mmCIF file of C-alpha atoms and ligand atoms in Angstrom:
data_model
loop_
_atom_site.group_PDB
_atom_site.id
_atom_site.type_symbol
_atom_site.label_atom_id
_atom_site.label_comp_id
_atom_site.label_asym_id
_atom_site.label_seq_id
_atom_site.Cartn_x
_atom_site.Cartn_y
_atom_site.Cartn_z
ATOM 1 C CA MET A 1 -0.002 -0.010 0.079
ATOM 2 C CA THR A 2 1.536 3.466 -0.977
ATOM 3 C CA ASP A 3 0.961 5.895 2.068
ATOM 4 C CA PRO A 4 -1.514 8.401 0.807
ATOM 5 C CA THR A 5 -0.561 10.808 3.830
ATOM 6 C CA PRO A 6 0.585 14.274 2.349
ATOM 7 C CA SER A 7 3.652 15.578 3.945
ATOM 8 C CA PHE A 8 4.234 18.190 6.631
ATOM 9 C CA PRO A 9 2.960 20.780 6.909
ATOM 10 C CA THR A 10 -0.352 19.807 5.546
ATOM 11 C CA THR A 11 -0.143 16.786 7.843
ATOM 12 C CA ARG A 12 0.575 17.370 11.494
ATOM 13 C CA MET A 13 0.398 14.069 13.435
ATOM 14 C CA ARG A 14 0.104 15.942 16.786
ATOM 15 C CA ARG A 15 -3.229 17.303 15.621
ATOM 16 C CA ASN A 16 -4.974 14.198 16.797
ATOM 17 C CA ARG A 17 -3.038 14.106 20.237
ATOM 18 C CA ARG A 18 -4.046 17.673 21.051
ATOM 19 C CA THR A 19 -6.646 16.976 23.915
ATOM 20 C CA PRO A 20 -7.711 14.008 25.967
ATOM 21 C CA TRP A 21 -11.105 13.539 24.216
ATOM 22 C CA LEU A 22 -9.210 13.435 20.949
ATOM 23 C CA ARG A 23 -6.538 10.962 22.289
ATOM 24 C CA ARG A 24 -9.413 8.860 23.550
ATOM 25 C CA LEU A 25 -11.324 9.029 20.366
ATOM 26 C CA VAL A 26 -8.460 7.944 18.261
ATOM 27 C CA ALA A 27 -7.230 5.227 20.569
ATOM 28 C CA GLU A 28 -6.752 1.736 18.752
ATOM 29 C CA GLN A 29 -6.613 -0.334 21.821
ATOM 30 C CA VAL A 30 -8.447 0.093 25.158
ATOM 31 C CA LEU A 31 -7.326 -2.189 28.019
ATOM 32 C CA SER A 32 -10.327 -3.559 29.852
ATOM 33 C CA VAL A 33 -10.847 -5.883 32.784
ATOM 34 C CA ASP A 34 -12.253 -8.390 30.491
ATOM 35 C CA ASP A 35 -8.633 -8.766 29.247
ATOM 36 C CA LEU A 36 -7.321 -10.064 32.467
ATOM 37 C CA ILE A 37 -6.483 -13.528 33.933
ATOM 38 C CA TRP A 38 -5.129 -13.343 37.379
ATOM 39 C CA PRO A 39 -2.606 -16.101 38.366
ATOM 40 C CA ILE A 40 -2.786 -17.025 42.151
ATOM 41 C CA PHE A 41 -0.848 -19.210 44.413
ATOM 42 C CA VAL A 42 -2.396 -21.455 46.977
ATOM 43 C CA ILE A 43 -0.914 -23.130 50.191
ATOM 44 C CA GLU A 44 -2.210 -25.426 53.031
ATOM 45 C CA GLY A 45 -3.476 -23.877 56.192
ATOM 46 C CA LYS A 46 -5.952 -21.251 57.282
ATOM 47 C CA ALA A 47 -6.085 -17.563 57.333
ATOM 48 C CA LYS A 48 -2.760 -16.869 55.873
ATOM 49 C CA ARG A 49 -1.373 -14.725 53.090
ATOM 50 C CA GLU A 50 2.025 -15.539 53.038
ATOM 51 C CA PRO A 51 4.410 -13.049 50.844
ATOM 52 C CA ILE A 52 6.741 -14.304 48.244
ATOM 53 C CA PRO A 53 10.064 -12.218 48.482
ATOM 54 C CA SER A 54 10.827 -12.355 44.824
ATOM 55 C CA MET A 55 7.438 -11.244 43.880
ATOM 56 C CA PRO A 56 6.716 -8.333 46.239
ATOM 57 C CA GLY A 57 3.030 -7.732 46.681
ATOM 58 C CA VAL A 58 2.071 -11.212 45.601
ATOM 59 C CA VAL A 59 1.165 -13.825 48.174
ATOM 60 C CA ARG A 60 0.395 -17.491 48.599
ATOM 61 C CA TYR A 61 -3.188 -17.772 49.908
ATOM 62 C CA THR A 62 -4.709 -20.788 52.175
ATOM 63 C CA LEU A 63 -7.955 -21.699 50.558
ATOM 64 C CA ASP A 64 -10.247 -19.578 52.877
ATOM 65 C CA GLU A 65 -8.216 -16.365 51.658
ATOM 66 C CA ALA A 66 -8.113 -17.439 48.172
ATOM 67 C CA ALA A 67 -11.950 -17.651 48.131
ATOM 68 C CA ALA A 68 -11.863 -14.192 49.456
ATOM 69 C CA ALA A 69 -9.408 -12.942 47.151
ATOM 70 C CA VAL A 70 -11.116 -14.343 44.085
ATOM 71 C CA GLU A 71 -14.396 -12.926 45.207
ATOM 72 C CA GLU A 72 -12.838 -9.626 45.184
ATOM 73 C CA ALA A 73 -11.446 -10.288 41.653
ATOM 74 C CA GLY A 74 -14.835 -11.245 40.499
ATOM 75 C CA GLY A 75 -16.318 -8.306 42.078
ATOM 76 C CA LEU A 76 -13.727 -6.136 40.071
ATOM 77 C CA GLY A 77 -14.950 -7.889 36.855
ATOM 78 C CA ILE A 78 -11.933 -10.268 36.280
ATOM 79 C CA PRO A 79 -13.305 -13.093 34.050
ATOM 80 C CA MET A 80 -11.001 -15.793 35.306
ATOM 81 C CA ILE A 81 -8.353 -16.761 37.546
ATOM 82 C CA ALA A 82 -5.380 -19.378 37.182
ATOM 83 C CA LEU A 83 -4.435 -21.480 40.151
ATOM 84 C CA PHE A 84 -0.928 -22.814 41.072
ATOM 85 C CA PRO A 85 -0.077 -24.805 44.311
ATOM 86 C CA TYR A 86 2.823 -24.299 46.815
ATOM 87 C CA THR A 87 3.055 -28.366 47.343
ATOM 88 C CA ASP A 88 4.203 -29.614 50.760
ATOM 89 C CA PRO A 89 7.877 -30.919 49.828
ATOM 90 C CA THR A 90 7.092 -34.303 51.621
ATOM 91 C CA LEU A 91 4.334 -34.917 48.825
ATOM 92 C CA LYS A 92 6.870 -34.673 45.949
ATOM 93 C CA THR A 93 7.876 -37.777 44.461
ATOM 94 C CA PRO A 94 9.678 -39.022 41.402
ATOM 95 C CA ASP A 95 6.388 -40.150 39.789
ATOM 96 C CA ALA A 96 4.679 -36.813 40.919
ATOM 97 C CA ARG A 97 1.405 -38.963 41.799
ATOM 98 C CA GLU A 98 0.167 -35.962 43.952
ATOM 99 C CA ALA A 99 -0.798 -34.330 40.795
ATOM 100 C CA TRP A 100 -3.713 -36.858 40.137
ATOM 101 C CA ASN A 101 -4.847 -36.886 43.807
ATOM 102 C CA GLU A 102 -8.342 -35.937 43.640
ATOM 103 C CA ASP A 103 -7.968 -34.338 47.143
ATOM 104 C CA ASN A 104 -4.858 -32.650 46.373
ATOM 105 C CA LEU A 105 -4.618 -28.803 47.141
ATOM 106 C CA ILE A 106 -5.392 -27.561 43.817
ATOM 107 C CA CYS A 107 -8.535 -29.768 43.491
ATOM 108 C CA ARG A 108 -9.673 -28.618 46.898
ATOM 109 C CA ALA A 109 -8.994 -24.829 45.810
ATOM 110 C CA VAL A 110 -11.079 -25.456 42.697
ATOM 111 C CA ARG A 111 -14.062 -26.864 44.721
ATOM 112 C CA ALA A 112 -13.655 -24.025 47.218
ATOM 113 C CA ILE A 113 -13.636 -21.212 44.656
ATOM 114 C CA LYS A 114 -16.276 -22.658 42.399
ATOM 115 C CA LYS A 115 -18.700 -22.933 45.503
ATOM 116 C CA GLY A 116 -17.890 -19.662 46.704
ATOM 117 C CA VAL A 117 -17.618 -17.563 43.464
ATOM 118 C CA PRO A 118 -19.085 -19.667 40.852
ATOM 119 C CA GLU A 119 -19.208 -16.774 38.360
ATOM 120 C CA VAL A 120 -15.540 -16.621 37.972
ATOM 121 C CA GLY A 121 -13.695 -18.891 35.596
ATOM 122 C CA VAL A 122 -11.129 -21.100 37.038
ATOM 123 C CA MET A 123 -8.077 -22.196 35.097
ATOM 124 C CA CYS A 124 -5.623 -24.975 36.465
ATOM 125 C CA ASP A 125 -2.096 -25.446 35.214
ATOM 126 C CA VAL A 126 -1.171 -28.969 33.945
ATOM 127 C CA ALA A 127 2.408 -29.915 34.400
ATOM 128 C CA LEU A 128 4.219 -32.084 37.027
ATOM 129 C CA ASP A 129 6.768 -29.653 38.325
ATOM 130 C CA PRO A 130 4.947 -28.681 41.660
ATOM 131 C CA PHE A 131 4.712 -32.314 42.578
ATOM 132 C CA ASN A 132 7.914 -33.873 41.128
ATOM 133 C CA SER A 133 10.863 -34.148 43.250
ATOM 134 C CA ASP A 134 13.087 -33.328 40.271
ATOM 135 C CA GLY A 135 11.254 -29.994 39.720
ATOM 136 C CA HIS A 136 10.608 -30.888 36.124
ATOM 137 C CA ASP A 137 7.311 -30.672 34.219
ATOM 138 C CA GLY A 138 7.544 -34.394 33.214
ATOM 139 C CA ILE A 139 8.477 -37.799 34.499
ATOM 140 C CA VAL A 140 12.453 -38.013 34.832
ATOM 141 C CA LYS A 141 14.463 -41.192 33.989
ATOM 142 C CA GLY A 142 18.103 -40.734 34.393
ATOM 143 C CA CYS A 143 18.508 -37.466 32.641
ATOM 144 C CA ILE A 144 15.835 -37.895 30.135
ATOM 145 C CA ILE A 145 12.155 -36.179 30.472
ATOM 146 C CA LEU A 146 9.928 -39.142 29.266
ATOM 147 C CA ASN A 147 7.384 -37.793 26.757
ATOM 148 C CA ASP A 148 4.772 -40.515 26.447
ATOM 149 C CA GLU A 149 4.768 -41.518 29.946
ATOM 150 C CA THR A 150 4.311 -37.841 31.068
ATOM 151 C CA VAL A 151 1.339 -37.220 28.529
ATOM 152 C CA ASP A 152 -0.418 -40.295 30.295
ATOM 153 C CA ALA A 153 0.129 -38.598 33.764
ATOM 154 C CA LEU A 154 -1.026 -35.210 32.489
ATOM 155 C CA CYS A 155 -4.120 -36.660 31.446
ATOM 156 C CA ARG A 156 -4.779 -38.183 34.824
ATOM 157 C CA GLN A 157 -3.889 -34.761 36.246
ATOM 158 C CA SER A 158 -6.285 -33.060 33.825
ATOM 159 C CA LEU A 159 -9.141 -35.355 34.780
ATOM 160 C CA VAL A 160 -8.954 -34.731 38.520
ATOM 161 C CA GLN A 161 -8.888 -30.874 38.019
ATOM 162 C CA ALA A 162 -12.029 -31.075 35.538
ATOM 163 C CA GLU A 163 -13.775 -33.243 37.861
ATOM 164 C CA ALA A 164 -13.357 -30.724 40.677
ATOM 165 C CA GLY A 165 -15.073 -28.141 38.643
ATOM 166 C CA CYS A 166 -12.031 -26.676 36.729
ATOM 167 C CA ASP A 167 -13.398 -24.682 33.625
ATOM 168 C CA VAL A 168 -9.964 -24.417 31.500
ATOM 169 C CA ILE A 169 -7.299 -26.976 31.535
ATOM 170 C CA ALA A 170 -3.865 -25.190 30.678
ATOM 171 C CA PRO A 171 -1.255 -27.751 29.886
ATOM 172 C CA SER A 172 2.255 -25.954 30.420
ATOM 173 C CA ASP A 173 4.469 -28.725 30.034
ATOM 174 C CA MET A 174 5.471 -28.573 26.560
ATOM 175 C CA MET A 175 5.412 -32.478 25.766
ATOM 176 C CA ASP A 176 4.593 -33.611 22.344
ATOM 177 C CA GLY A 177 0.828 -34.778 21.772
ATOM 178 C CA ARG A 178 -0.576 -33.843 25.007
ATOM 179 C CA ILE A 179 -3.272 -31.673 23.906
ATOM 180 C CA GLY A 180 -4.787 -34.253 21.711
ATOM 181 C CA ALA A 181 -4.406 -36.762 24.585
ATOM 182 C CA ILE A 182 -6.084 -34.436 27.083
ATOM 183 C CA ARG A 183 -8.865 -33.437 24.801
ATOM 184 C CA LYS A 184 -9.534 -37.222 24.113
ATOM 185 C CA ALA A 185 -9.342 -38.073 27.840
ATOM 186 C CA LEU A 186 -11.734 -35.315 28.781
ATOM 187 C CA ASP A 187 -14.190 -36.212 26.079
ATOM 188 C CA ASP A 188 -14.241 -39.920 27.016
ATOM 189 C CA ALA A 189 -14.893 -38.844 30.524
ATOM 190 C CA GLY A 190 -18.069 -37.104 29.501
ATOM 191 C CA MET A 191 -16.381 -33.528 29.969
ATOM 192 C CA ALA A 192 -16.622 -32.190 26.662
ATOM 193 C CA ASP A 193 -17.285 -28.715 27.734
ATOM 194 C CA VAL A 194 -13.954 -28.370 29.474
ATOM 195 C CA ALA A 195 -11.895 -26.066 27.396
ATOM 196 C CA ILE A 196 -8.271 -26.269 26.983
ATOM 197 C CA MET A 197 -5.869 -23.228 26.909
ATOM 198 C CA SER A 198 -2.555 -24.607 25.677
ATOM 199 C CA TYR A 199 0.671 -22.974 26.749
ATOM 200 C CA ALA A 200 1.547 -23.524 22.869
ATOM 201 C CA ALA A 201 4.567 -21.443 22.563
ATOM 202 C CA LYS A 202 6.586 -21.750 25.865
ATOM 203 C CA PHE A 203 10.121 -20.723 26.035
ATOM 204 C CA ALA A 204 12.843 -21.911 28.407
ATOM 205 C CA SER A 205 13.134 -18.645 30.241
ATOM 206 C CA GLY A 206 15.082 -17.119 32.945
ATOM 207 C CA PHE A 207 12.104 -15.024 33.509
ATOM 208 C CA TYR A 208 10.219 -17.971 35.484
ATOM 209 C CA GLY A 209 12.664 -17.620 38.420
ATOM 210 C CA PRO A 210 10.355 -15.965 40.903
ATOM 211 C CA PHE A 211 7.655 -18.303 39.953
ATOM 212 C CA ARG A 212 9.539 -21.331 40.962
ATOM 213 C CA ASP A 213 10.197 -19.752 44.299
ATOM 214 C CA ALA A 214 6.514 -19.193 44.762
ATOM 215 C CA VAL A 215 5.650 -22.924 43.896
ATOM 216 C CA GLY A 216 8.657 -23.992 46.110
ATOM 217 C CA SER A 217 10.278 -25.864 42.922
ATOM 218 C CA THR A 218 13.671 -23.864 42.792
ATOM 219 C CA GLY A 219 15.520 -25.960 45.094
ATOM 220 C CA ALA A 220 14.234 -29.178 43.436
ATOM 221 C CA LEU A 221 14.837 -28.390 39.954
ATOM 222 C CA LYS A 222 17.703 -30.284 38.508
ATOM 223 C CA GLY A 223 19.336 -29.188 35.297
ATOM 224 C CA ASP A 224 17.051 -27.033 33.101
ATOM 225 C CA LYS A 225 13.904 -27.299 30.901
ATOM 226 C CA LYS A 226 15.623 -26.950 27.470
ATOM 227 C CA THR A 227 14.587 -30.378 26.052
ATOM 228 C CA TYR A 228 10.973 -29.589 26.360
ATOM 229 C CA GLN A 229 10.609 -25.776 26.499
ATOM 230 C CA MET A 230 11.947 -23.774 23.311
ATOM 231 C CA ASN A 231 15.030 -22.049 22.656
ATOM 232 C CA PRO A 232 14.255 -18.107 23.020
ATOM 233 C CA ALA A 233 15.925 -17.648 19.412
ATOM 234 C CA ASN A 234 13.238 -19.541 17.617
ATOM 235 C CA GLY A 235 10.116 -17.849 16.184
ATOM 236 C CA ASP A 236 9.242 -20.308 13.105
ATOM 237 C CA GLU A 237 9.330 -23.184 15.415
ATOM 238 C CA ALA A 238 6.757 -21.224 17.833
ATOM 239 C CA ILE A 239 4.270 -21.159 14.759
ATOM 240 C CA ARG A 240 4.664 -24.779 14.290
ATOM 241 C CA GLU A 241 4.246 -25.598 17.793
ATOM 242 C CA VAL A 242 0.778 -23.509 18.022
ATOM 243 C CA ALA A 243 -0.198 -25.155 14.635
ATOM 244 C CA LEU A 244 0.047 -28.551 16.249
ATOM 245 C CA ASP A 245 -1.812 -27.612 19.402
ATOM 246 C CA ILE A 246 -4.633 -26.075 17.280
ATOM 247 C CA ALA A 247 -4.845 -29.171 15.143
ATOM 248 C CA GLU A 248 -5.004 -31.299 18.345
ATOM 249 C CA GLY A 249 -8.084 -29.258 19.768
ATOM 250 C CA ALA A 250 -6.766 -26.396 21.597
ATOM 251 C CA ASP A 251 -9.585 -24.051 22.141
ATOM 252 C CA MET A 252 -7.117 -20.997 23.135
ATOM 253 C CA VAL A 253 -3.380 -20.526 22.796
ATOM 254 C CA MET A 254 -0.822 -19.097 24.778
ATOM 255 C CA VAL A 255 2.560 -17.379 24.388
ATOM 256 C CA LYS A 256 5.059 -17.392 27.252
ATOM 257 C CA PRO A 257 6.875 -15.317 28.372
ATOM 258 C CA GLY A 258 5.100 -11.949 27.469
ATOM 259 C CA LEU A 259 6.847 -8.876 27.031
ATOM 260 C CA PRO A 260 10.232 -10.375 25.575
ATOM 261 C CA TYR A 261 7.960 -12.359 23.180
ATOM 262 C CA LEU A 262 5.523 -9.849 21.680
ATOM 263 C CA ASP A 263 6.768 -10.514 18.297
ATOM 264 C CA ILE A 264 5.703 -14.112 18.768
ATOM 265 C CA VAL A 265 2.148 -13.174 19.888
ATOM 266 C CA TRP A 266 1.671 -10.885 16.899
ATOM 267 C CA ARG A 267 2.858 -13.838 14.579
ATOM 268 C CA VAL A 268 0.464 -16.240 16.125
ATOM 269 C CA LYS A 269 -2.574 -13.914 16.162
ATOM 270 C CA ASP A 270 -1.644 -13.216 12.624
ATOM 271 C CA ALA A 271 -1.151 -16.700 11.466
ATOM 272 C CA PHE A 272 -4.302 -18.417 13.171
ATOM 273 C CA GLY A 273 -6.661 -15.867 14.317
ATOM 274 C CA MET A 274 -7.371 -17.967 17.376
ATOM 275 C CA PRO A 275 -8.231 -16.642 20.910
ATOM 276 C CA THR A 276 -4.533 -15.848 21.774
ATOM 277 C CA PHE A 277 -3.030 -14.953 25.232
ATOM 278 C CA ALA A 278 0.150 -13.961 26.641
ATOM 279 C CA TYR A 279 1.432 -14.756 30.107
ATOM 280 C CA ASN A 280 3.182 -11.604 31.528
ATOM 281 C CA VAL A 281 5.449 -13.952 33.714
ATOM 282 C CA SER A 282 6.804 -13.630 37.305
ATOM 283 C CA GLY A 283 10.146 -12.312 36.176
ATOM 284 C CA GLU A 284 8.505 -9.353 34.184
ATOM 285 C CA TYR A 285 6.479 -8.589 37.335
ATOM 286 C CA ALA A 286 9.381 -8.816 39.606
ATOM 287 C CA MET A 287 11.432 -6.366 37.323
ATOM 288 C CA LEU A 288 8.590 -3.711 37.034
ATOM 289 C CA ARG A 289 7.473 -4.028 40.816
ATOM 290 C CA GLY A 290 11.191 -4.104 41.910
ATOM 291 C CA ALA A 291 12.137 -1.021 40.051
ATOM 292 C CA ALA A 292 9.009 0.811 41.045
ATOM 293 C CA ASP A 293 9.665 -0.290 44.757
ATOM 294 C CA ALA A 294 13.079 1.513 44.396
ATOM 295 C CA GLY A 295 11.558 4.484 43.151
ATOM 296 C CA TRP A 296 12.869 4.471 39.774
ATOM 297 C CA ILE A 297 9.749 3.949 37.737
ATOM 298 C CA GLU A 298 6.073 4.675 38.384
ATOM 299 C CA TYR A 299 4.303 1.491 38.941
ATOM 300 C CA GLU A 300 0.782 2.298 37.899
ATOM 301 C CA LYS A 301 1.681 3.985 34.559
ATOM 302 C CA THR A 302 4.334 1.276 33.408
ATOM 303 C CA MET A 303 2.040 -1.561 34.558
ATOM 304 C CA LEU A 304 -0.892 -0.234 32.373
ATOM 305 C CA GLU A 305 1.518 0.478 29.504
ATOM 306 C CA ALA A 306 3.029 -3.024 29.583
ATOM 307 C CA LEU A 307 -0.469 -4.573 29.626
ATOM 308 C CA THR A 308 -1.699 -2.383 26.771
ATOM 309 C CA SER A 309 1.284 -3.434 24.733
ATOM 310 C CA PHE A 310 -0.088 -7.061 24.815
ATOM 311 C CA LYS A 311 -3.396 -5.822 23.207
ATOM 312 C CA ARG A 312 -1.470 -3.862 20.531
ATOM 313 C CA ALA A 313 0.607 -6.830 19.708
ATOM 314 C CA GLY A 314 -2.632 -8.873 19.232
ATOM 315 C CA ALA A 315 -3.511 -10.620 22.301
ATOM 316 C CA ASP A 316 -7.130 -11.192 23.335
ATOM 317 C CA GLY A 317 -6.090 -11.418 27.182
ATOM 318 C CA VAL A 318 -3.091 -11.389 29.467
ATOM 319 C CA LEU A 319 -2.154 -13.519 32.503
ATOM 320 C CA SER A 320 -0.690 -11.095 34.836
ATOM 321 C CA TYR A 321 0.089 -10.736 38.533
ATOM 322 C CA HIS A 322 -0.688 -7.180 37.990
ATOM 323 C CA ALA A 323 -4.158 -8.168 37.169
ATOM 324 C CA ILE A 324 -5.937 -7.246 40.499
ATOM 325 C CA ASP A 325 -4.098 -3.825 40.768
ATOM 326 C CA ALA A 326 -4.840 -3.189 37.096
ATOM 327 C CA ALA A 327 -8.409 -4.033 37.683
ATOM 328 C CA ARG A 328 -8.716 -1.651 40.640
ATOM 329 C CA LEU A 329 -7.343 1.231 38.533
ATOM 330 C CA LEU A 330 -9.339 0.470 35.618
ATOM 331 C CA LYS A 331 -12.550 0.409 37.862
ATOM 332 C CA ALA A 332 -11.456 3.704 39.564
ATOM 333 C CA GLY A 333 -10.979 5.406 36.127
HETATM 334 C C1 PBG B 1 5.154 -24.795 35.128
HETATM 335 C C2 PBG B 1 4.865 -23.430 35.018
HETATM 336 C C3 PBG B 1 5.929 -22.434 34.920
HETATM 337 C C4 PBG B 1 5.156 -21.098 34.975
HETATM 338 C C5 PBG B 1 3.711 -21.610 34.681
HETATM 339 N N1 PBG B 1 3.784 -22.883 34.801
HETATM 340 C C6 PBG B 1 7.424 -22.357 35.463
HETATM 341 C C7 PBG B 1 8.279 -23.188 34.635
HETATM 342 O O1 PBG B 1 8.002 -23.718 33.545
HETATM 343 O O2 PBG B 1 9.254 -23.584 34.943
HETATM 344 C C8 PBG B 1 5.803 -19.781 35.011
HETATM 345 C C9 PBG B 1 5.034 -18.521 35.369
HETATM 346 C C10 PBG B 1 5.744 -17.490 35.541
HETATM 347 O O3 PBG B 1 6.904 -17.316 35.627
HETATM 348 O O4 PBG B 1 4.844 -16.382 36.178
HETATM 349 N N2 PBG B 1 5.166 -25.634 34.143
#
């Protein structure tokens, strides 16, 4: 397309930026509470909100507190929350069997939240790392992460979560073939309405560090996740990963991390037109929050700017630890 814009001085780009009402009028993107998914961490116990040092402002909730927090989120209009467990280290085993215990912390959290706040969507992470004594997302044999054995385990994990009332199953493990297998397992169990949001393009990232503190897998992790999570250098491969997950039945796809990967978000939305999400991960949160706490940047401004950038890149929504702060600000206007 040849640009029909006449040159300066006929065209003055600043004309459309002159006043607040004009800037509102020509805004291409508007961040709304409907775009937010709030990840929360849960822990055993009662009436506790336990701070996570590497994520200032983020806490682990006991189930009673989680239900109250989700009620607040629902009141602000946040459509969905995502649940992650801090698992008691004594429950972690090499086969990660706690993952498919129908009474594990996550399943109890889902039941408590769906009972207390049924109008808020609940999404559950599917991966073995919170339950695995090796800290890996899959079952480890020697120094290999087994693919097909892990997929069977992930199906069992998905089924207990769905039976507990989870609305959206979100596999974050990056094993091959797991979306198709989980879809079939859910359908065979009569749970065809349970949706799948696939962590379709997930990169082996240093930005997950604070999350691993939050779920208590930092010390446990042996080695790295590079044989299943993607090389941050690869964009074409991300498109192939997403294509496979869509072909296997994913209802929504996700790119993760978020801010350093906005090019991937754009390419995925452009290529497939699927409901596309991005995960503004723990390290991104820690950077922004840490700099703001040090007085180096303004928290509210930079946070809303970062969240809006996901929309501009084509995302339909964002998982973000800022979600509750952002929702409060958006509501206040
Ligand atoms: C586990 C999982 C991770 C995150 C979400 N699910 C960490 C990892 O893969 O090591 C990261 C989220 C974040 O950093 O906020 N499969």
